[in-house]
CSV table of C-alpha atoms in Angstrom, one decimal:
chain,number,residue,atom,x,y,z
I,1,MET,CA,40.0,-8.2,55.8
I,2,SER,CA,37.8,-8.2,58.9
I,3,ARG,CA,34.5,-10.1,59.1
I,4,ARG,CA,32.6,-6.9,59.9
I,5,PHE,CA,33.8,-5.4,56.6
I,6,VAL,CA,32.6,-8.4,54.6
I,7,TRP,CA,29.2,-8.2,56.3
I,8,VAL,CA,28.9,-4.5,55.5
I,9,VAL,CA,29.8,-5.1,51.8
I,10,ALA,CA,27.3,-8.0,51.6
I,11,VAL,CA,24.5,-6.0,53.2
I,12,LEU,CA,25.2,-3.1,50.8
I,13,ALA,CA,25.1,-5.4,47.8
I,14,LEU,CA,21.8,-7.0,48.9
I,15,SER,CA,20.4,-3.6,49.6
I,16,PHE,CA,21.2,-2.5,46.0
I,17,VAL,CA,19.5,-5.6,44.6
I,18,ALA,CA,16.4,-5.1,46.9
I,19,VAL,CA,16.1,-1.5,45.8
I,20,LEU,CA,16.3,-2.4,42.1
I,21,ILE,CA,13.7,-5.2,42.5
I,22,PHE,CA,11.4,-2.8,44.4
I,23,THR,CA,11.9,-0.1,41.8
I,24,TYR,CA,11.2,-2.5,38.9
I,25,ILE,CA,8.1,-3.9,40.5
I,26,SER,CA,6.7,-0.5,41.5
I,27,THR,CA,7.3,0.8,37.9
I,28,PHE,CA,6.3,-2.2,35.7
I,29,GLY,CA,4.2,-4.3,38.1
I,30,VAL,CA,4.3,-8.0,38.4
I,31,HIS,CA,3.5,-9.9,35.1
I,32,ARG,CA,4.6,-13.5,34.8
I,33,SER,CA,5.9,-14.0,31.3
I,34,LEU,CA,7.6,-16.7,29.2
I,35,ASP,CA,8.7,-14.3,26.6
I,36,GLN,CA,12.5,-14.4,26.2
I,37,GLY,CA,12.5,-10.7,25.2
I,38,VAL,CA,10.9,-9.7,28.5
I,39,TRP,CA,13.5,-11.6,30.4
I,40,GLY,CA,16.2,-10.1,28.3
I,41,ALA,CA,15.0,-6.6,29.1
I,42,PHE,CA,14.8,-7.5,32.8
I,43,GLY,CA,18.5,-8.7,32.6
I,44,ASP,CA,19.6,-5.6,30.8
I,45,TYR,CA,17.9,-3.5,33.5
I,46,PHE,CA,19.7,-5.3,36.3
I,47,GLY,CA,23.1,-5.7,34.5
I,48,GLY,CA,23.1,-2.1,33.3
I,49,ILE,CA,22.8,-0.8,36.8
I,50,LEU,CA,24.5,-3.3,39.0
I,51,ASN,CA,27.6,-4.0,36.9
I,52,PRO,CA,29.0,-0.5,37.1
I,53,ILE,CA,28.3,-0.5,40.8
I,54,PHE,CA,30.0,-3.8,41.5
I,55,ALA,CA,32.9,-2.7,39.2
I,56,LEU,CA,33.2,0.4,41.3
I,57,PHE,CA,33.3,-1.8,44.5
I,58,ALA,CA,36.0,-4.0,42.9
I,59,PHE,CA,38.0,-0.9,42.0
I,60,LEU,CA,37.8,0.5,45.5
I,61,GLY,CA,38.8,-2.9,46.8
I,62,VAL,CA,41.9,-2.9,44.6
I,63,LEU,CA,42.7,0.7,45.9
I,64,SER,CA,42.2,-0.4,49.5
I,65,SER,CA,44.6,-3.4,48.9
I,66,LEU,CA,47.2,-1.2,47.4
I,67,ASP,CA,47.0,1.3,50.2
I,68,LEU,CA,47.3,-1.6,52.7
I,69,GLN,CA,50.4,-3.0,51.0
I,70,THR,CA,51.9,0.5,50.9
I,71,ARG,CA,51.4,1.0,54.6
I,72,GLN,CA,52.9,-2.5,55.3
I,73,ILE,CA,56.0,-1.7,53.2
I,74,LYS,CA,56.4,1.6,55.1
I,75,GLN,CA,56.0,-0.2,58.4
I,76,LEU,CA,58.6,-2.8,57.4
I,77,ALA,CA,61.0,0.0,56.5
I,78,ARG,CA,60.3,1.7,59.8
I,79,ASP,CA,60.9,-1.5,61.7
I,80,LYS,CA,64.1,-2.1,59.9
I,81,HIS,CA,65.3,1.4,60.6
I,82,ALA,CA,64.4,1.0,64.3
I,83,ASP,CA,66.2,-2.3,64.5
I,84,GLU,CA,69.4,-0.8,63.0
I,85,ILE,CA,69.3,2.0,65.5
I,86,LEU,CA,68.8,-0.4,68.4
I,87,GLN,CA,71.8,-2.4,67.3
I,88,VAL,CA,73.9,0.7,67.4
I,89,ILE,CA,72.6,1.6,70.8
I,90,LYS,CA,73.4,-1.9,72.1
I,91,ASP,CA,77.0,-1.5,70.7
I,92,ILE,CA,77.4,1.8,72.4
I,93,ASP,CA,76.0,0.3,75.7
I,94,ALA,CA,78.6,-2.5,75.5
I,95,ARG,CA,81.4,0.1,74.9
I,96,LEU,CA,80.3,2.1,77.9
I,97,THR,CA,80.1,-1.0,80.1
I,98,LYS,CA,83.7,-1.9,79.0
I,99,LEU,CA,84.9,1.6,79.7
I,100,GLN,CA,83.5,1.5,83.2
I,101,GLU,CA,85.9,-1.4,84.0
I,102,THR,CA,88.8,1.1,83.7
I,103,TYR,CA,91.0,0.9,86.7
I,104,VAL,CA,90.9,4.0,89.0
I,105,GLY,CA,93.0,3.0,92.0
I,106,HIS,CA,92.6,1.1,95.2
I,107,THR,CA,91.5,1.7,98.8
I,108,SER,CA,91.8,-0.6,101.8
I,109,GLY,CA,93.1,-3.3,99.4
I,110,ILE,CA,90.1,-3.1,97.2
I,111,GLU,CA,90.4,-2.2,93.5
I,112,LEU,CA,88.3,0.7,92.3
I,113,HIS,CA,87.0,1.2,88.8
I,114,ILE,CA,85.0,3.8,87.0
I,115,THR,CA,81.8,1.9,87.8
I,116,HIS,CA,82.5,2.6,91.5
I,117,MET,CA,82.9,6.3,90.7
I,118,VAL,CA,79.5,6.2,88.9
I,119,ALA,CA,77.9,4.9,92.1
I,120,GLU,CA,79.7,7.6,94.1
I,121,SER,CA,78.5,10.4,91.8
I,122,GLU,CA,74.9,9.3,92.2
I,123,ARG,CA,75.3,9.5,96.0
I,124,VAL,CA,76.8,13.0,95.6
I,125,ALA,CA,74.0,14.0,93.3
I,126,LYS,CA,71.5,13.2,96.0
I,127,GLY,CA,73.2,15.5,98.4
I,128,GLY,CA,76.0,13.4,99.9
I,129,ALA,CA,79.5,14.7,100.5
I,130,ALA,CA,82.1,13.7,97.9
I,131,SER,CA,84.8,11.4,99.2
I,132,SER,CA,88.4,12.2,98.8
I,133,THR,CA,88.8,9.3,96.3
I,134,TYR,CA,86.0,10.8,94.2
I,135,LYS,CA,87.5,14.3,94.3
I,136,SER,CA,90.8,12.9,93.2
I,137,PHE,CA,89.2,10.9,90.4
I,138,VAL,CA,87.5,14.1,89.1
I,139,GLN,CA,90.7,16.0,89.2
I,140,ILE,CA,92.7,13.3,87.4
I,141,SER,CA,90.0,12.9,84.8
I,142,ASN,CA,90.6,16.5,83.8
I,143,GLU,CA,94.4,16.0,83.3
I,144,PRO,CA,95.2,15.8,79.6
I,145,GLY,CA,97.0,12.6,78.6
I,146,ALA,CA,95.9,10.6,81.7
I,147,VAL,CA,94.4,7.2,81.2
I,148,LEU,CA,91.3,8.1,83.1
I,149,GLU,CA,90.9,11.4,81.1
I,150,ALA,CA,90.9,9.4,77.9
I,151,ALA,CA,88.4,6.9,79.2
I,152,VAL,CA,85.9,9.4,80.5
I,153,ARG,CA,86.3,11.6,77.4
I,154,GLU,CA,85.4,8.5,75.3
I,155,MET,CA,82.4,7.8,77.6
I,156,ALA,CA,81.1,11.3,77.1
I,157,MET,CA,81.4,11.0,73.3
I,158,GLN,CA,79.6,7.7,73.4
I,159,ILE,CA,76.8,9.2,75.5
I,160,ASP,CA,76.4,12.1,73.0
I,161,THR,CA,76.3,9.6,70.1
I,162,MET,CA,73.7,7.5,71.9
I,163,CYS,CA,71.6,10.6,72.5
I,164,ARG,CA,71.5,11.4,68.8
I,165,PHE,CA,70.6,7.8,67.8
I,166,MET,CA,67.9,7.6,70.5
I,167,GLN,CA,66.3,10.9,69.1
I,168,SER,CA,66.1,9.4,65.7
I,169,TYR,CA,64.5,6.2,66.9
I,170,PRO,CA,60.8,6.0,65.7
I,171,ARG,CA,58.3,6.7,68.3
I,172,SER,CA,54.8,5.3,68.8
I,173,GLU,CA,51.6,7.2,68.1
I,174,GLU,CA,51.6,8.3,71.8
I,175,ASN,CA,55.0,9.9,71.1
I,176,SER,CA,56.7,7.5,73.5
I,177,TYR,CA,59.8,5.3,73.1
I,178,ALA,CA,59.9,1.5,73.0
I,179,PRO,CA,60.6,-0.1,76.4
I,180,MET,CA,64.0,-1.3,75.2
I,181,ILE,CA,65.0,2.3,74.4
I,182,ASP,CA,63.7,3.5,77.8
I,183,TYR,CA,65.9,0.8,79.4
I,184,TYR,CA,69.1,1.9,77.7
I,185,ALA,CA,68.3,5.6,78.2
I,186,THR,CA,67.8,5.0,81.9
I,187,LYS,CA,70.9,2.9,82.2
I,188,ALA,CA,73.0,5.6,80.4
I,189,SER,CA,71.5,8.4,82.5
I,190,ARG,CA,73.3,6.9,85.5
I,191,LEU,CA,76.6,8.1,84.0
I,192,THR,CA,75.5,11.7,83.5
I,193,PRO,CA,76.2,12.9,87.1
I,194,MET,CA,79.8,11.8,87.0
I,195,LEU,CA,80.4,13.2,83.5
I,196,LYS,CA,78.8,16.5,84.6
I,197,ASP,CA,81.0,16.7,87.7
I,198,ILE,CA,84.1,16.2,85.4
I,199,GLY,CA,82.7,18.8,83.0
I,200,ILE,CA,82.9,17.0,79.7
I,201,LEU,CA,79.2,16.1,79.1
I,202,SER,CA,77.4,18.2,76.4
I,203,ASP,CA,74.5,20.3,77.7
I,204,SER,CA,72.2,18.7,75.1
I,205,ALA,CA,73.0,15.1,76.1
I,206,SER,CA,72.7,16.1,79.8
I,207,LYS,CA,69.2,17.5,79.3
I,208,PHE,CA,68.1,14.6,77.2
I,209,PHE,CA,69.1,11.8,79.7
I,210,GLU,CA,67.9,13.8,82.7
I,211,ALA,CA,64.5,14.1,80.9
I,212,ARG,CA,64.5,10.4,80.1
I,213,ALA,CA,65.4,9.5,83.7
I,214,ALA,CA,62.5,11.7,84.8
I,215,GLY,CA,60.1,10.0,82.4
I,216,THR,CA,59.8,12.7,79.8
I,217,SER,CA,61.1,13.1,76.2
I,218,ARG,CA,60.8,16.8,75.4
I,219,ASN,CA,64.5,17.6,75.1
I,220,LYS,CA,66.5,16.9,72.0
I,221,CYS,CA,70.2,16.6,71.6
I,222,ASP,CA,72.3,18.6,69.2
I,223,VAL,CA,74.3,17.0,66.4
I,224,ALA,CA,77.6,18.6,67.3
I,225,LEU,CA,79.6,17.1,70.2
I,226,ASN,CA,80.5,20.3,72.1
I,227,PRO,CA,81.6,19.5,75.7
I,228,VAL,CA,80.6,21.9,78.3
I,229,GLN,CA,83.4,22.9,80.6
I,230,GLY,CA,82.4,22.8,84.3
């Protein structure tokens, strides 16, 4: 309860008392008396008017307290839901990181992994020419039964799942995501150019992560995991 609210209630209460005293004096005048009956009538006058008013204030205070408790309970449930979604997103991020360590091949004595192909796809997406290694990677990733095909297919499914969970994450009053969600969305969006080149990323997830990377959040992902063939 804020100090300003307490002051407002105090001022209102004193105002009611002042109005009652003014009304009483203007109606009956000022006559000092030692008669107990006069004082009893004076008390009945004040009590009969102020008691219901103060009782109403007390009732409104109880309603306000219940409303505040209800909102706090809803906020706790909202925070718990958001935390559960965040834990799922973190788990998906860990899985994606592990999948990027999948061995692709080697060149000039250097081992290549999917993480190198991710960087190459970003370069190609910016207008660079695709290397022979990257072209070979894309081709092998479309061969059923290949180790790389299984790895990138799993990555696409994890990206689609992350998309759905991010869409269900509670947003702020400004319709924006929490910074942590923006971080994981931006991180996952780096994988979308490669998955699109391979042709296994759903259109809905592609739009969502492209929008997040561009700083918007208007696109929503579908529930079904329907890969788009390139």
